[in-house]
PDB file of C-alpha atoms in Angstrom:
ATOM      1  CA  ASN A1157      16.714 -55.038 109.262  1.00  0.00           C
ATOM      2  CA  ALA A1158      14.696 -53.622 106.416  1.00  0.00           C
ATOM      3  CA  GLY A1159      14.979 -50.133 105.466  1.00  0.00           C
ATOM      4  CA  VAL A1160      17.336 -47.340 104.272  1.00  0.00           C
ATOM      5  CA  THR A1161      21.064 -47.544 104.559  1.00  0.00           C
ATOM      6  CA  GLN A1162      23.327 -44.689 103.721  1.00  0.00           C
ATOM      7  CA  THR A1163      27.061 -44.879 103.610  1.00  0.00           C
ATOM      8  CA  PRO A1164      29.424 -43.143 104.947  1.00  0.00           C
ATOM      9  CA  LYS A1165      28.010 -41.778 108.208  1.00  0.00           C
ATOM     10  CA  PHE A1166      30.688 -39.164 108.340  1.00  0.00           C
ATOM     11  CA  GLN A1167      32.872 -37.539 105.898  1.00  0.00           C
ATOM     12  CA  VAL A1168      35.242 -34.653 105.899  1.00  0.00           C
ATOM     13  CA  LEU A1169      36.171 -33.359 102.711  1.00  0.00           C
ATOM     14  CA  LYS A1170      38.793 -30.582 101.356  1.00  0.00           C
ATOM     15  CA  THR A1171      37.253 -27.577  98.958  1.00  0.00           C
ATOM     16  CA  GLY A1172      37.175 -28.735  95.256  1.00  0.00           C
ATOM     17  CA  GLN A1173      37.329 -32.658  96.162  1.00  0.00           C
ATOM     18  CA  SER A1174      34.609 -34.885  94.863  1.00  0.00           C
ATOM     19  CA  MET A1175      32.848 -37.939  96.828  1.00  0.00           C
ATOM     20  CA  THR A1176      29.910 -39.794  96.277  1.00  0.00           C
ATOM     21  CA  LEU A1177      27.027 -40.637  98.962  1.00  0.00           C
ATOM     22  CA  GLN A1178      25.578 -43.985  98.568  1.00  0.00           C
ATOM     23  CA  CYS A1179      22.093 -44.861  99.297  1.00  0.00           C
ATOM     24  CA  ALA A1180      20.316 -48.650  99.364  1.00  0.00           C
ATOM     25  CA  GLN A1181      16.919 -49.419 100.301  1.00  0.00           C
ATOM     26  CA  ASP A1182      15.357 -53.030 100.310  1.00  0.00           C
ATOM     27  CA  MET A1183      11.614 -52.279 100.744  1.00  0.00           C
ATOM     28  CA  ASN A1184      11.141 -52.710  97.107  1.00  0.00           C
ATOM     29  CA  HIS A1185      10.129 -48.900  96.753  1.00  0.00           C
ATOM     30  CA  ASN A1186       9.934 -47.298  93.422  1.00  0.00           C
ATOM     31  CA  SER A1187      10.400 -43.708  94.706  1.00  0.00           C
ATOM     32  CA  MET A1188      13.870 -42.416  96.101  1.00  0.00           C
ATOM     33  CA  TYR A1189      15.103 -38.866  97.347  1.00  0.00           C
ATOM     34  CA  TRP A1190      18.098 -36.996  98.681  1.00  0.00           C
ATOM     35  CA  TYR A1191      17.431 -34.340 101.134  1.00  0.00           C
ATOM     36  CA  ARG A1192      19.972 -32.075 103.113  1.00  0.00           C
ATOM     37  CA  GLN A1193      19.216 -30.499 106.371  1.00  0.00           C
ATOM     38  CA  ASP A1194      21.024 -27.419 107.792  1.00  0.00           C
ATOM     39  CA  PRO A1195      20.460 -25.675 111.118  1.00  0.00           C
ATOM     40  CA  GLY A1196      16.982 -24.033 111.258  1.00  0.00           C
ATOM     41  CA  MET A1197      16.379 -24.879 107.692  1.00  0.00           C
ATOM     42  CA  GLY A1198      14.239 -28.223 107.995  1.00  0.00           C
ATOM     43  CA  LEU A1199      14.925 -30.547 105.134  1.00  0.00           C
ATOM     44  CA  ARG A1200      15.350 -29.644 101.651  1.00  0.00           C
ATOM     45  CA  LEU A1201      14.765 -31.781  98.543  1.00  0.00           C
ATOM     46  CA  ILE A1202      17.930 -31.806  96.486  1.00  0.00           C
ATOM     47  CA  TYR A1203      16.826 -34.664  93.620  1.00  0.00           C
ATOM     48  CA  TYR A1204      14.393 -37.495  93.732  1.00  0.00           C
ATOM     49  CA  SER A1205      13.881 -40.496  91.426  1.00  0.00           C
ATOM     50  CA  ALA A1206      10.344 -41.763  91.118  1.00  0.00           C
ATOM     51  CA  SER A1207      11.397 -44.976  89.132  1.00  0.00           C
ATOM     52  CA  GLU A1208      14.447 -46.581  87.990  1.00  0.00           C
ATOM     53  CA  GLY A1209      15.876 -44.810  85.333  1.00  0.00           C
ATOM     54  CA  THR A1210      14.410 -41.325  86.066  1.00  0.00           C
ATOM     55  CA  THR A1211      15.615 -38.639  88.075  1.00  0.00           C
ATOM     56  CA  ASP A1212      14.368 -34.905  88.892  1.00  0.00           C
ATOM     57  CA  LYS A1213      15.688 -31.818  90.454  1.00  0.00           C
ATOM     58  CA  GLY A1214      14.400 -30.727  93.648  1.00  0.00           C
ATOM     59  CA  GLU A1215      14.394 -27.305  95.405  1.00  0.00           C
ATOM     60  CA  VAL A1216      18.106 -27.257  95.892  1.00  0.00           C
ATOM     61  CA  PRO A1217      19.947 -29.294  93.115  1.00  0.00           C
ATOM     62  CA  ASN A1218      23.012 -27.068  92.384  1.00  0.00           C
ATOM     63  CA  GLY A1219      26.381 -28.668  92.818  1.00  0.00           C
ATOM     64  CA  TYR A1220      25.139 -32.389  92.751  1.00  0.00           C
ATOM     65  CA  ASN A1221      24.425 -34.877  90.558  1.00  0.00           C
ATOM     66  CA  VAL A1222      22.496 -38.418  91.158  1.00  0.00           C
ATOM     67  CA  SER A1223      22.186 -41.719  89.697  1.00  0.00           C
ATOM     68  CA  ARG A1224      19.518 -44.301  89.930  1.00  0.00           C
ATOM     69  CA  LEU A1225      21.550 -47.255  89.418  1.00  0.00           C
ATOM     70  CA  ASN A1226      18.944 -49.840  89.762  1.00  0.00           C
ATOM     71  CA  LYS A1227      15.739 -49.997  91.841  1.00  0.00           C
ATOM     72  CA  ARG A1228      17.477 -50.088  95.380  1.00  0.00           C
ATOM     73  CA  GLU A1229      20.059 -47.869  94.937  1.00  0.00           C
ATOM     74  CA  PHE A1230      20.300 -43.992  94.412  1.00  0.00           C
ATOM     75  CA  SER A1231      23.700 -42.299  94.815  1.00  0.00           C
ATOM     76  CA  LEU A1232      24.354 -38.407  95.377  1.00  0.00           C
ATOM     77  CA  ARG A1233      27.583 -37.226  93.868  1.00  0.00           C
ATOM     78  CA  LEU A1234      29.247 -33.768  94.778  1.00  0.00           C
ATOM     79  CA  GLU A1235      31.989 -33.155  91.864  1.00  0.00           C
ATOM     80  CA  SER A1236      33.787 -30.258  93.180  1.00  0.00           C
ATOM     81  CA  ALA A1237      32.620 -29.897  97.091  1.00  0.00           C
ATOM     82  CA  ALA A1238      32.303 -26.462  98.583  1.00  0.00           C
ATOM     83  CA  PRO A1239      31.820 -25.239 102.219  1.00  0.00           C
ATOM     84  CA  SER A1240      28.200 -24.289 101.445  1.00  0.00           C
ATOM     85  CA  GLN A1241      27.673 -28.110 100.901  1.00  0.00           C
ATOM     86  CA  THR A1242      28.303 -28.651 104.763  1.00  0.00           C
ATOM     87  CA  SER A1243      25.129 -30.349 105.800  1.00  0.00           C
ATOM     88  CA  VAL A1244      23.456 -33.559 106.928  1.00  0.00           C
ATOM     89  CA  TYR A1245      22.399 -35.476 103.887  1.00  0.00           C
ATOM     90  CA  PHE A1246      19.386 -37.853 104.151  1.00  0.00           C
ATOM     91  CA  CYS A1247      18.205 -40.704 101.811  1.00  0.00           C
ATOM     92  CA  ALA A1248      14.658 -41.739 101.869  1.00  0.00           C
ATOM     93  CA  SER A1249      12.288 -44.007  99.905  1.00  0.00           C
ATOM     94  CA  SER A1250       8.761 -44.324  99.438  1.00  0.00           C
ATOM     95  CA  GLU A1251       5.874 -46.560  98.038  1.00  0.00           C
ATOM     96  CA  ASP A1252       4.143 -44.610  95.307  1.00  0.00           C
ATOM     97  CA  ARG A1253       0.844 -43.462  96.731  1.00  0.00           C
ATOM     98  CA  GLY A1254       1.570 -45.254 100.013  1.00  0.00           C
ATOM     99  CA  ARG A1255      -0.220 -45.024 102.974  1.00  0.00           C
ATOM    100  CA  ASP A1256       2.955 -44.455 105.334  1.00  0.00           C
ATOM    101  CA  GLY A1257       5.269 -41.656 105.197  1.00  0.00           C
ATOM    102  CA  TYR A1258       8.979 -41.732 103.853  1.00  0.00           C
ATOM    103  CA  THR A1259      11.632 -44.095 105.260  1.00  0.00           C
ATOM    104  CA  PHE A1260      14.765 -42.325 105.969  1.00  0.00           C
ATOM    105  CA  GLY A1261      18.324 -43.361 106.238  1.00  0.00           C
ATOM    106  CA  SER A1262      20.630 -42.540 109.152  1.00  0.00           C
ATOM    107  CA  GLY A1263      22.066 -39.542 107.579  1.00  0.00           C
ATOM    108  CA  THR A1264      25.269 -38.644 106.598  1.00  0.00           C
ATOM    109  CA  ARG A1265      27.437 -35.953 108.256  1.00  0.00           C
ATOM    110  CA  LEU A1266      29.232 -33.957 105.652  1.00  0.00           C
ATOM    111  CA  THR A1267      31.813 -31.266 106.314  1.00  0.00           C
ATOM    112  CA  VAL A1268      33.672 -29.574 103.655  1.00  0.00           C
ATOM    113  CA  VAL A1269      36.657 -27.394 104.741  1.00  0.00           C
TER     114      VAL A1269
ATOM    115  CA  GLU B 286       5.666 -21.453  95.481  1.00  0.00           C
ATOM    116  CA  ASP B 287       4.415 -24.251  97.625  1.00  0.00           C
ATOM    117  CA  LYS B 288       5.319 -23.725 101.316  1.00  0.00           C
ATOM    118  CA  VAL B 289       5.087 -24.788 104.757  1.00  0.00           C
ATOM    119  CA  VAL B 290       5.321 -22.668 107.594  1.00  0.00           C
ATOM    120  CA  GLN B 291       5.793 -23.985 111.413  1.00  0.00           C
ATOM    121  CA  SER B 292       5.410 -22.146 114.549  1.00  0.00           C
ATOM    122  CA  PRO B 293       6.634 -21.798 116.929  1.00  0.00           C
ATOM    123  CA  LEU B 294      10.380 -22.370 115.900  1.00  0.00           C
ATOM    124  CA  SER B 295      11.046 -23.345 119.623  1.00  0.00           C
ATOM    125  CA  LEU B 296       9.348 -24.220 122.461  1.00  0.00           C
ATOM    126  CA  VAL B 297      10.347 -24.995 126.137  1.00  0.00           C
ATOM    127  CA  VAL B 298       7.994 -26.601 128.451  1.00  0.00           C
ATOM    128  CA  HIS B 299       8.199 -28.488 131.905  1.00  0.00           C
ATOM    129  CA  GLU B 300       7.213 -32.290 132.100  1.00  0.00           C
ATOM    130  CA  GLY B 301       3.630 -32.720 132.168  1.00  0.00           C
ATOM    131  CA  ASP B 302       2.534 -29.750 130.190  1.00  0.00           C
ATOM    132  CA  THR B 303       0.545 -30.030 126.859  1.00  0.00           C
ATOM    133  CA  VAL B 304       1.924 -28.562 123.861  1.00  0.00           C
ATOM    134  CA  THR B 305       0.266 -27.338 120.383  1.00  0.00           C
ATOM    135  CA  LEU B 306       2.462 -27.126 117.334  1.00  0.00           C
ATOM    136  CA  ASN B 307       1.262 -25.444 114.234  1.00  0.00           C
ATOM    137  CA  CYS B 308       2.017 -25.816 110.611  1.00  0.00           C
ATOM    138  CA  SER B 309       0.268 -24.031 107.859  1.00  0.00           C
ATOM    139  CA  TYR B 310       0.924 -24.641 104.233  1.00  0.00           C
ATOM    140  CA  GLU B 311       0.312 -23.288 100.969  1.00  0.00           C
ATOM    141  CA  VAL B 312       0.333 -25.946  98.068  1.00  0.00           C
ATOM    142  CA  THR B 313      -1.086 -26.191  94.458  1.00  0.00           C
ATOM    143  CA  ASN B 314      -1.396 -29.918  94.528  1.00  0.00           C
ATOM    144  CA  PHE B 315      -2.005 -31.356  97.951  1.00  0.00           C
ATOM    145  CA  ARG B 316      -2.302 -34.777  98.477  1.00  0.00           C
ATOM    146  CA  SER B 317      -1.596 -35.307 102.400  1.00  0.00           C
ATOM    147  CA  LEU B 318       0.499 -33.872 105.416  1.00  0.00           C
ATOM    148  CA  LEU B 319       2.730 -35.635 107.284  1.00  0.00           C
ATOM    149  CA  TRP B 320       4.329 -34.945 110.901  1.00  0.00           C
ATOM    150  CA  TYR B 321       7.789 -36.349 111.876  1.00  0.00           C
ATOM    151  CA  LYS B 322       9.945 -36.388 114.779  1.00  0.00           C
ATOM    152  CA  GLN B 323      13.332 -35.990 114.639  1.00  0.00           C
ATOM    153  CA  GLU B 324      15.962 -36.583 117.304  1.00  0.00           C
ATOM    154  CA  LYS B 325      19.272 -37.101 116.944  1.00  0.00           C
ATOM    155  CA  LYS B 326      19.419 -38.713 113.649  1.00  0.00           C
ATOM    156  CA  ALA B 327      16.582 -39.618 111.067  1.00  0.00           C
ATOM    157  CA  PRO B 328      12.967 -38.435 111.126  1.00  0.00           C
ATOM    158  CA  THR B 329      10.851 -40.765 112.138  1.00  0.00           C
ATOM    159  CA  PHE B 330       7.014 -40.943 111.116  1.00  0.00           C
ATOM    160  CA  LEU B 331       4.093 -39.999 113.195  1.00  0.00           C
ATOM    161  CA  PHE B 332       1.166 -39.318 111.254  1.00  0.00           C
ATOM    162  CA  MET B 333      -0.186 -38.922 107.572  1.00  0.00           C
ATOM    163  CA  LEU B 334      -3.425 -36.750 107.299  1.00  0.00           C
ATOM    164  CA  THR B 335      -5.481 -36.622 104.236  1.00  0.00           C
ATOM    165  CA  SER B 336      -9.124 -35.730 105.530  1.00  0.00           C
ATOM    166  CA  SER B 337     -10.161 -32.416 107.256  1.00  0.00           C
ATOM    167  CA  GLY B 338     -11.554 -33.010 110.757  1.00  0.00           C
ATOM    168  CA  ILE B 339     -10.323 -36.700 111.482  1.00  0.00           C
ATOM    169  CA  GLU B 340      -8.144 -36.472 114.478  1.00  0.00           C
ATOM    170  CA  LYS B 341      -5.365 -39.045 114.505  1.00  0.00           C
ATOM    171  CA  LYS B 342      -3.972 -40.426 117.824  1.00  0.00           C
ATOM    172  CA  SER B 343      -1.100 -42.341 118.995  1.00  0.00           C
ATOM    173  CA  GLY B 344      -0.588 -42.574 122.721  1.00  0.00           C
ATOM    174  CA  ARG B 345      -0.198 -38.808 123.967  1.00  0.00           C
ATOM    175  CA  LEU B 346       0.124 -37.515 120.548  1.00  0.00           C
ATOM    176  CA  SER B 347      -2.804 -36.453 118.295  1.00  0.00           C
ATOM    177  CA  SER B 348      -3.108 -34.250 115.064  1.00  0.00           C
ATOM    178  CA  ILE B 349      -5.945 -32.984 112.848  1.00  0.00           C
ATOM    179  CA  LEU B 350      -5.923 -31.291 109.514  1.00  0.00           C
ATOM    180  CA  ASP B 351      -8.311 -28.467 108.376  1.00  0.00           C
ATOM    181  CA  LYS B 352      -7.990 -28.439 104.487  1.00  0.00           C
ATOM    182  CA  LYS B 353     -10.342 -25.410 104.413  1.00  0.00           C
ATOM    183  CA  GLU B 354      -7.927 -22.994 106.525  1.00  0.00           C
ATOM    184  CA  LEU B 355      -4.877 -24.899 105.184  1.00  0.00           C
ATOM    185  CA  PHE B 356      -3.220 -25.924 108.508  1.00  0.00           C
ATOM    186  CA  SER B 357      -2.657 -28.815 111.012  1.00  0.00           C
ATOM    187  CA  ILE B 358      -1.809 -28.928 114.612  1.00  0.00           C
ATOM    188  CA  LEU B 359       0.088 -31.466 116.497  1.00  0.00           C
ATOM    189  CA  ASN B 360      -0.869 -31.948 120.047  1.00  0.00           C
ATOM    190  CA  ILE B 361       1.098 -33.733 122.930  1.00  0.00           C
ATOM    191  CA  THR B 362      -0.159 -34.124 126.297  1.00  0.00           C
ATOM    192  CA  ALA B 363       1.551 -34.921 129.656  1.00  0.00           C
ATOM    193  CA  THR B 364       4.878 -34.419 127.972  1.00  0.00           C
ATOM    194  CA  GLN B 365       8.255 -36.255 128.939  1.00  0.00           C
ATOM    195  CA  THR B 366      11.401 -35.558 128.637  1.00  0.00           C
ATOM    196  CA  GLY B 367      11.643 -38.231 125.769  1.00  0.00           C
ATOM    197  CA  ASP B 368       9.462 -35.884 123.780  1.00  0.00           C
ATOM    198  CA  SER B 369      12.197 -33.595 123.374  1.00  0.00           C
ATOM    199  CA  ALA B 370      12.860 -33.271 119.617  1.00  0.00           C
ATOM    200  CA  ILE B 371      12.290 -31.466 116.423  1.00  0.00           C
ATOM    201  CA  TYR B 372       8.945 -31.858 114.850  1.00  0.00           C
ATOM    202  CA  LEU B 373       8.730 -31.705 111.055  1.00  0.00           C
ATOM    203  CA  CYS B 374       5.557 -30.772 109.097  1.00  0.00           C
ATOM    204  CA  ALA B 375       5.437 -31.875 105.401  1.00  0.00           C
ATOM    205  CA  PHE B 376       2.971 -32.131 102.599  1.00  0.00           C
ATOM    206  CA  ARG B 377       3.064 -34.464 100.030  1.00  0.00           C
ATOM    207  CA  THR B 378       2.292 -33.535  96.467  1.00  0.00           C
ATOM    208  CA  GLN B 379       0.214 -35.424  94.079  1.00  0.00           C
ATOM    209  CA  GLY B 380       0.196 -35.790  90.099  1.00  0.00           C
ATOM    210  CA  GLY B 381       3.582 -36.913  88.254  1.00  0.00           C
ATOM    211  CA  SER B 382       6.204 -37.516  90.873  1.00  0.00           C
ATOM    212  CA  GLU B 383       5.236 -37.217  94.157  1.00  0.00           C
ATOM    213  CA  LYS B 384       7.612 -35.971  96.797  1.00  0.00           C
ATOM    214  CA  LEU B 385       7.880 -34.147 100.365  1.00  0.00           C
ATOM    215  CA  VAL B 386       8.020 -30.602 100.836  1.00  0.00           C
ATOM    216  CA  PHE B 387       9.069 -30.026 104.515  1.00  0.00           C
ATOM    217  CA  GLY B 388       8.641 -26.877 107.013  1.00  0.00           C
ATOM    218  CA  LYS B 389      11.599 -25.623 109.164  1.00  0.00           C
ATOM    219  CA  GLY B 390      10.396 -27.520 112.208  1.00  0.00           C
ATOM    220  CA  THR B 391       9.820 -26.962 115.855  1.00  0.00           C
ATOM    221  CA  LYS B 392      12.411 -27.496 118.222  1.00  0.00           C
ATOM    222  CA  LEU B 393      10.598 -28.925 121.541  1.00  0.00           C
ATOM    223  CA  THR B 394      12.555 -28.719 124.773  1.00  0.00           C
ATOM    224  CA  VAL B 395      10.945 -30.660 127.848  1.00  0.00           C
ATOM    225  CA  ASN B 396      12.560 -30.035 131.149  1.00  0.00           C
ATOM    226  CA  PRO B 397      12.237 -32.184 134.003  1.00  0.00           C
TER     227      PRO B 397
END
């Protein structure tokens, strides 16, 4: 099925460990996004990429890095995980100036202990 | 600073009730306002509103935007238990790199 695929779905890390969340979309969208969602906080933008080769910081970028590997893939890396990064992470993609809303992946539930 | 404020933060109703969810915003480069429904996983798109006064409808759900007063409402009539979810409002910026800025959401619980 067409859409946004995130891996892994669940992950537990120890404080200080690193990991990369993967995201791929097959809709030929130019723009891709990483959000985190915490209880009572809605979705907050971490980083986004308007096109292959470009990335920009969002509202809460500290502690994260991203890579727009190609048009399909946009990864999020935690270099040294902290308990404050325990959250649900969503990747999304959109057409530029599209008529519809963003398409979201199913999310990654990350726990840092 | 751009922001989106949703109210109420939570709401409990009985099946058959009608509910109105509110979303107000302050943005510098407004392009459109979007509503999403989130159950257990990813948000799913409901509506996108760009023009004032034009109601969008989908079954029992409808939404309208007031660009002068900077708010939007989402109405759900004859609620069902399947409407229980978090409803998210977001605005889409324009100019340069577009992105969505979300409110904190309204958690709706519909009891049988």
